PDB file of C-alpha atoms in Angstrom:
ATOM      1  CA  MET A   1     -13.919   7.620  -5.233  1.00 80.00           C
ATOM      2  CA  GLU A   2     -12.618   4.673  -3.281  1.00 90.00           C
ATOM      3  CA  LEU A   3     -13.093   3.880   0.416  1.00 95.00           C
ATOM      4  CA  LYS A   4     -10.863   1.691   2.607  1.00 97.00           C
ATOM      5  CA  LEU A   5     -11.118   0.770   6.277  1.00 97.00           C
ATOM      6  CA  ILE A   6      -7.724   1.296   7.919  1.00 98.00           C
ATOM      7  CA  GLU A   7      -6.391   0.369  11.357  1.00 98.00           C
ATOM      8  CA  ILE A   8      -3.815   2.925  12.518  1.00 98.00           C
ATOM      9  CA  ARG A   9      -1.353   1.842  15.221  1.00 97.00           C
ATOM     10  CA  ASP A  10       1.314   3.684  17.187  1.00 97.00           C
ATOM     11  CA  ARG A  11       2.750   3.446  20.701  1.00 94.00           C
ATOM     12  CA  GLY A  12      -0.167   2.245  22.838  1.00 92.00           C
ATOM     13  CA  THR A  13      -2.666   3.414  20.227  1.00 94.00           C
ATOM     14  CA  THR A  14      -5.200   1.709  17.987  1.00 96.00           C
ATOM     15  CA  ILE A  15      -7.373   3.917  15.778  1.00 97.00           C
ATOM     16  CA  ALA A  16     -10.128   2.834  13.404  1.00 97.00           C
ATOM     17  CA  ALA A  17     -10.256   5.085  10.355  1.00 98.00           C
ATOM     18  CA  LEU A  18     -11.875   5.452   6.947  1.00 98.00           C
ATOM     19  CA  ALA A  19      -9.706   6.612   4.055  1.00 98.00           C
ATOM     20  CA  ILE A  20     -11.405   7.960   0.948  1.00 93.00           C
ATOM     21  CA  LYS A  21      -9.399   8.599  -2.196  1.00 91.00           C
ATOM     22  CA  MET A  22     -11.174  11.539  -3.791  1.00 82.00           C
ATOM     23  CA  SER A  23     -10.203  10.781  -7.368  1.00 74.00           C
ATOM     24  CA  PRO A  24     -13.032  11.447  -9.800  1.00 68.00           C
ATOM     25  CA  GLU A  25     -14.183   8.462 -11.818  1.00 73.00           C
ATOM     26  CA  ARG A  26     -17.439   9.828 -13.223  1.00 73.00           C
ATOM     27  CA  GLU A  27     -18.522  13.226 -14.502  1.00 73.00           C
ATOM     28  CA  GLY A  28     -20.655  13.679 -11.396  1.00 75.00           C
ATOM     29  CA  ASP A  29     -17.601  13.106  -9.180  1.00 72.00           C
ATOM     30  CA  ILE A  30     -15.795  16.014 -10.823  1.00 74.00           C
ATOM     31  CA  HIS A  31     -18.820  18.260 -10.282  1.00 77.00           C
ATOM     32  CA  PHE A  32     -19.156  17.100  -6.656  1.00 77.00           C
ATOM     33  CA  LEU A  33     -15.491  17.786  -5.867  1.00 75.00           C
ATOM     34  CA  ARG A  34     -15.492  21.195  -7.539  1.00 76.00           C
ATOM     35  CA  ARG A  35     -18.733  22.219  -5.765  1.00 76.00           C
ATOM     36  CA  SER A  36     -17.096  21.187  -2.493  1.00 75.00           C
ATOM     37  CA  GLY A  37     -14.050  23.377  -3.133  1.00 73.00           C
ATOM     38  CA  PHE A  38     -11.664  20.617  -4.212  1.00 72.00           C
ATOM     39  CA  GLY A  39      -9.762  20.257  -7.432  1.00 68.00           C
ATOM     40  CA  ILE A  40      -9.470  16.943  -9.186  1.00 67.00           C
ATOM     41  CA  ASP A  41      -6.095  15.998  -7.679  1.00 63.00           C
ATOM     42  CA  SER A  42      -5.923  12.191  -7.834  1.00 61.00           C
ATOM     43  CA  SER A  43      -3.788  11.972  -4.666  1.00 69.00           C
ATOM     44  CA  LEU A  44      -6.289  13.658  -2.345  1.00 84.00           C
ATOM     45  CA  VAL A  45      -7.199  11.363   0.560  1.00 93.00           C
ATOM     46  CA  TYR A  46      -9.861  12.324   3.062  1.00 92.00           C
ATOM     47  CA  LEU A  47      -9.079  10.537   6.357  1.00 97.00           C
ATOM     48  CA  ILE A  48     -11.775  10.091   8.978  1.00 97.00           C
ATOM     49  CA  LYS A  49     -10.960   9.025  12.529  1.00 97.00           C
ATOM     50  CA  VAL A  50     -14.069   7.025  13.416  1.00 96.00           C
ATOM     51  CA  GLU A  51     -13.969   7.634  17.181  1.00 93.00           C
ATOM     52  CA  GLY A  52     -14.739  11.311  17.661  1.00 90.00           C
ATOM     53  CA  GLN A  53     -15.538  11.654  13.963  1.00 91.00           C
ATOM     54  CA  GLU A  54     -12.600  13.953  13.241  1.00 95.00           C
ATOM     55  CA  ALA A  55     -11.689  14.236   9.552  1.00 96.00           C
ATOM     56  CA  HIS A  56      -9.138  16.026   7.395  1.00 95.00           C
ATOM     57  CA  TYR A  57      -8.022  15.984   3.762  1.00 90.00           C
ATOM     58  CA  ASP A  58      -4.723  17.707   4.648  1.00 91.00           C
ATOM     59  CA  ALA A  59      -2.294  15.597   6.707  1.00 95.00           C
ATOM     60  CA  PHE A  60      -0.877  18.767   8.263  1.00 96.00           C
ATOM     61  CA  GLN A  61      -4.230  19.606   9.900  1.00 96.00           C
ATOM     62  CA  TRP A  62      -3.943  16.712  12.392  1.00 97.00           C
ATOM     63  CA  ARG A  63      -2.774  17.844  15.820  1.00 95.00           C
ATOM     64  CA  ASN A  64      -0.778  14.707  16.651  1.00 96.00           C
ATOM     65  CA  ARG A  65       2.038  12.708  15.144  1.00 97.00           C
ATOM     66  CA  THR A  66       0.078   9.466  14.843  1.00 98.00           C
ATOM     67  CA  MET A  67      -2.648  10.813  12.557  1.00 98.00           C
ATOM     68  CA  HIS A  68      -0.284  13.144  10.688  1.00 98.00           C
ATOM     69  CA  GLU A  69       2.209  10.388   9.806  1.00 98.00           C
ATOM     70  CA  ALA A  70      -0.516   7.815   9.096  1.00 98.00           C
ATOM     71  CA  HIS A  71      -2.323  10.248   6.778  1.00 98.00           C
ATOM     72  CA  ARG A  72       0.871  11.036   4.870  1.00 97.00           C
ATOM     73  CA  TYR A  73       1.616   7.315   4.474  1.00 98.00           C
ATOM     74  CA  ILE A  74      -1.938   6.468   3.395  1.00 98.00           C
ATOM     75  CA  GLN A  75      -1.917   9.291   0.858  1.00 95.00           C
ATOM     76  CA  GLN A  76       1.392   8.099  -0.633  1.00 95.00           C
ATOM     77  CA  HIS A  77       0.471   4.378  -0.623  1.00 96.00           C
ATOM     78  CA  PHE A  78      -3.318   4.366  -1.025  1.00 96.00           C
ATOM     79  CA  ASP A  79      -3.327   2.175  -4.134  1.00 94.00           C
ATOM     80  CA  GLU A  80      -1.035  -0.405  -2.472  1.00 96.00           C
ATOM     81  CA  LEU A  81      -3.138  -0.633   0.708  1.00 97.00           C
ATOM     82  CA  LYS A  82      -5.972  -3.120   0.933  1.00 96.00           C
ATOM     83  CA  ASP A  83      -9.258  -2.642   2.717  1.00 96.00           C
ATOM     84  CA  CYS A  84      -8.768  -3.463   6.436  1.00 95.00           C
ATOM     85  CA  ASP A  85      -4.971  -2.973   6.275  1.00 97.00           C
ATOM     86  CA  LEU A  86      -2.930  -1.858   9.256  1.00 97.00           C
ATOM     87  CA  VAL A  87      -0.748   1.266   9.133  1.00 98.00           C
ATOM     88  CA  ASP A  88       1.907   1.139  11.877  1.00 98.00           C
ATOM     89  CA  VAL A  89       3.410   4.582  12.488  1.00 98.00           C
ATOM     90  CA  GLU A  90       6.294   3.305  14.649  1.00 98.00           C
ATOM     91  CA  TYR A  91       7.299   0.858  11.913  1.00 98.00           C
ATOM     92  CA  ILE A  92       6.962   3.488   9.155  1.00 98.00           C
ATOM     93  CA  LEU A  93       9.246   5.854  11.093  1.00 98.00           C
ATOM     94  CA  GLY A  94      11.816   3.089  11.730  1.00 97.00           C
ATOM     95  CA  GLU A  95      11.189   3.030  15.483  1.00 97.00           C
ATOM     96  CA  SER A  96      10.364  -0.696  15.515  1.00 96.00           C
ATOM     97  CA  ASN A  97      11.779  -3.693  13.642  1.00 96.00           C
ATOM     98  CA  LYS A  98       8.493  -5.294  12.604  1.00 95.00           C
ATOM     99  CA  PRO A  99       4.935  -4.067  12.061  1.00 94.00           C
ATOM    100  CA  LYS A 100       2.334  -4.608  14.745  1.00 95.00           C
ATOM    101  CA  THR A 101      -0.506  -7.069  14.314  1.00 92.00           C
ATOM    102  CA  SER A 102      -4.134  -6.040  14.100  1.00 92.00           C
ATOM    103  CA  GLU A 103      -6.206  -5.553  17.241  1.00 87.00           C
ATOM    104  CA  ILE A 104      -9.371  -4.994  15.223  1.00 87.00           C
ATOM    105  CA  TRP A 105      -9.234  -7.708  12.539  1.00 80.00           C
ATOM    106  CA  ARG A 106      -7.767 -10.896  14.000  1.00 71.00           C
TER     107      ARG A 106
END
């Protein structure tokens, strides 16, 4: 399993999040995931919104566009993202011409 700190941005929004790719690397990981009700799908990303401690492994469980779109993007691009990267929802959706800059990591 791999953990990355992610800054999620949208219109007037900055969200600190933890993204965990739940891909098994050791025998114990497989057992852990199966005991927890998960398969061994290598694209599964558990996203945790730090403030409020809300978390989902399914992007469609988020109740707002920001977290839904960010989760989908993170799941599709997890291996390309670096720890402490910024995910800009407006930029991803083509609503802005350039990505925002970080408010957390300057």
